[in-house]
Amino acid sequence: MIISEYQRINQKEIIELLRYNTPKYFSPNEEKDLIYYLNHHAHHYYVLEVDQLIVGAGGFNLTDDKETAKISWDILHPQYQGKGFGTELTKFRIQKIKEIKSVKTISVRTSQLVYKFYEKFGLETKEIIKDFWDDGFDLYRMDSDINLISKH
């Protein structure tokens, strides 16, 4: 397993990962949002490779004041889910976030389908908005003080 910085050349493979997870974990309407994100906001975005294949991706973004790091666009190929790869990618990003001394809070906006994954790291649900992403895809806004985040 290798985790490396996202390169524009990886965009097609990341879109394919999203499609493998649509509609189970993502609304079909989210593809355009991911493309926009990759083109404009993927400053701290990473790919996870196994046997030279990109099987996962995820990143984080900082608020303007650089006090909150927002975990963003976690995607894992279905064949690699439940095997610890998502956990390793999240631990990697938590470590990268902790290297930024100004960060006080880690946050994620996710859905009812995967919020329990983030609970394992100490993130707590602060807000739920029904059908936020699309019909049947609720928003779960979660966060935690950076000092309370575990490496799982």
PDB file of N, CA, C and O in Angstrom, residues 11 30 32 44 46 49 65 70 76 93-94 103 115-116 129 143 147 149 151:
ATOM      1  N   GLN A  11      -7.250  11.967 -12.082  1.00  0.00           N
ATOM      2  CA  GLN A  11      -8.657  12.367 -11.994  1.00  0.00           C
ATOM      3  C   GLN A  11      -9.602  11.309 -12.556  1.00  0.00           C
ATOM      4  O   GLN A  11     -10.610  10.979 -11.936  1.00  0.00           O
ATOM      5  N   GLU A  30     -23.506  13.946  -7.323  1.00  0.00           N
ATOM      6  CA  GLU A  30     -22.270  14.405  -6.693  1.00  0.00           C
ATOM      7  C   GLU A  30     -21.050  14.363  -7.617  1.00  0.00           C
ATOM      8  O   GLU A  30     -20.020  14.951  -7.298  1.00  0.00           O
ATOM      9  N   LYS A  32     -20.376  15.844 -10.441  1.00  0.00           N
ATOM     10  CA  LYS A  32     -19.953  17.181 -10.880  1.00  0.00           C
ATOM     11  C   LYS A  32     -19.264  17.931  -9.740  1.00  0.00           C
ATOM     12  O   LYS A  32     -18.318  18.691  -9.962  1.00  0.00           O
ATOM     13  N   HIS A  44      -4.747  19.242  -0.612  1.00  0.00           N
ATOM     14  CA  HIS A  44      -4.303  18.210   0.325  1.00  0.00           C
ATOM     15  C   HIS A  44      -5.106  16.946   0.031  1.00  0.00           C
ATOM     16  O   HIS A  44      -5.859  16.464   0.870  1.00  0.00           O
ATOM     17  N   TYR A  46      -5.091  12.904  -1.561  1.00  0.00           N
ATOM     18  CA  TYR A  46      -4.163  11.785  -1.663  1.00  0.00           C
ATOM     19  C   TYR A  46      -4.829  10.585  -2.328  1.00  0.00           C
ATOM     20  O   TYR A  46      -6.036  10.406  -2.240  1.00  0.00           O
ATOM     21  N   GLU A  49      -2.698   3.479  -3.323  1.00  0.00           N
ATOM     22  CA  GLU A  49      -2.435   2.477  -4.352  1.00  0.00           C
ATOM     23  C   GLU A  49      -2.121   1.123  -3.725  1.00  0.00           C
ATOM     24  O   GLU A  49      -1.428   1.045  -2.704  1.00  0.00           O
ATOM     25  N   ASP A  65      -9.110  30.568   8.225  1.00  0.00           N
ATOM     26  CA  ASP A  65      -8.279  30.889   9.394  1.00  0.00           C
ATOM     27  C   ASP A  65      -7.316  29.747   9.755  1.00  0.00           C
ATOM     28  O   ASP A  65      -6.534  29.859  10.686  1.00  0.00           O
ATOM     29  N   LYS A  70     -11.013  20.084   7.329  1.00  0.00           N
ATOM     30  CA  LYS A  70     -12.228  19.373   6.940  1.00  0.00           C
ATOM     31  C   LYS A  70     -11.846  18.171   6.066  1.00  0.00           C
ATOM     32  O   LYS A  70     -11.348  18.334   4.960  1.00  0.00           O
ATOM     33  N   LEU A  76     -13.366   4.740  -1.649  1.00  0.00           N
ATOM     34  CA  LEU A  76     -12.599   3.494  -1.663  1.00  0.00           C
ATOM     35  C   LEU A  76     -13.303   2.496  -2.589  1.00  0.00           C
ATOM     36  O   LEU A  76     -14.528   2.358  -2.542  1.00  0.00           O
ATOM     37  N   ARG A  93      -4.023  11.011   6.931  1.00  0.00           N
ATOM     38  CA  ARG A  93      -4.465  12.407   6.850  1.00  0.00           C
ATOM     39  C   ARG A  93      -4.503  13.065   8.219  1.00  0.00           C
ATOM     40  O   ARG A  93      -4.146  14.237   8.357  1.00  0.00           O
ATOM     41  N   ILE A  94      -4.911  12.350   9.239  1.00  0.00           N
ATOM     42  CA  ILE A  94      -4.893  12.911  10.595  1.00  0.00           C
ATOM     43  C   ILE A  94      -3.472  13.321  10.961  1.00  0.00           C
ATOM     44  O   ILE A  94      -3.252  14.401  11.516  1.00  0.00           O
ATOM     45  N   VAL A 103      -4.159  24.193  13.364  1.00  0.00           N
ATOM     46  CA  VAL A 103      -5.423  23.444  13.368  1.00  0.00           C
ATOM     47  C   VAL A 103      -5.825  23.069  14.793  1.00  0.00           C
ATOM     48  O   VAL A 103      -5.033  22.493  15.540  1.00  0.00           O
ATOM     49  N   TYR A 115     -21.136   7.498   8.731  1.00  0.00           N
ATOM     50  CA  TYR A 115     -20.724   8.314   9.876  1.00  0.00           C
ATOM     51  C   TYR A 115     -20.093   7.483  10.991  1.00  0.00           C
ATOM     52  O   TYR A 115     -19.208   7.943  11.700  1.00  0.00           O
ATOM     53  N   LYS A 116     -20.515   6.228  11.137  1.00  0.00           N
ATOM     54  CA  LYS A 116     -19.954   5.377  12.192  1.00  0.00           C
ATOM     55  C   LYS A 116     -18.452   5.131  11.998  1.00  0.00           C
ATOM     56  O   LYS A 116     -17.715   4.952  12.959  1.00  0.00           O
ATOM     57  N   ILE A 129     -28.911  16.810   8.714  1.00  0.00           N
ATOM     58  CA  ILE A 129     -29.889  17.446   7.835  1.00  0.00           C
ATOM     59  C   ILE A 129     -30.380  16.398   6.847  1.00  0.00           C
ATOM     60  O   ILE A 129     -29.600  15.891   6.028  1.00  0.00           O
ATOM     61  N   ASP A 143     -17.460  16.680  14.194  1.00  0.00           N
ATOM     62  CA  ASP A 143     -16.160  17.282  14.442  1.00  0.00           C
ATOM     63  C   ASP A 143     -15.620  16.859  15.797  1.00  0.00           C
ATOM     64  O   ASP A 143     -16.300  16.188  16.573  1.00  0.00           O
ATOM     65  N   ASN A 147      -6.977  17.489  19.631  1.00  0.00           N
ATOM     66  CA  ASN A 147      -6.292  16.750  20.694  1.00  0.00           C
ATOM     67  C   ASN A 147      -7.073  15.541  21.180  1.00  0.00           C
ATOM     68  O   ASN A 147      -6.533  14.687  21.881  1.00  0.00           O
ATOM     69  N   ILE A 149      -8.750  13.554  18.919  1.00  0.00           N
ATOM     70  CA  ILE A 149      -8.806  12.610  17.800  1.00  0.00           C
ATOM     71  C   ILE A 149      -7.866  11.444  18.081  1.00  0.00           C
ATOM     72  O   ILE A 149      -6.719  11.641  18.474  1.00  0.00           O
ATOM     73  N   LYS A 151      -5.967   7.831  16.714  1.00  0.00           N
ATOM     74  CA  LYS A 151      -5.432   7.254  15.472  1.00  0.00           C
ATOM     75  C   LYS A 151      -6.062   5.899  15.227  1.00  0.00           C
ATOM     76  O   LYS A 151      -5.671   5.189  14.319  1.00  0.00           O
TER      77      LYS A 151
END
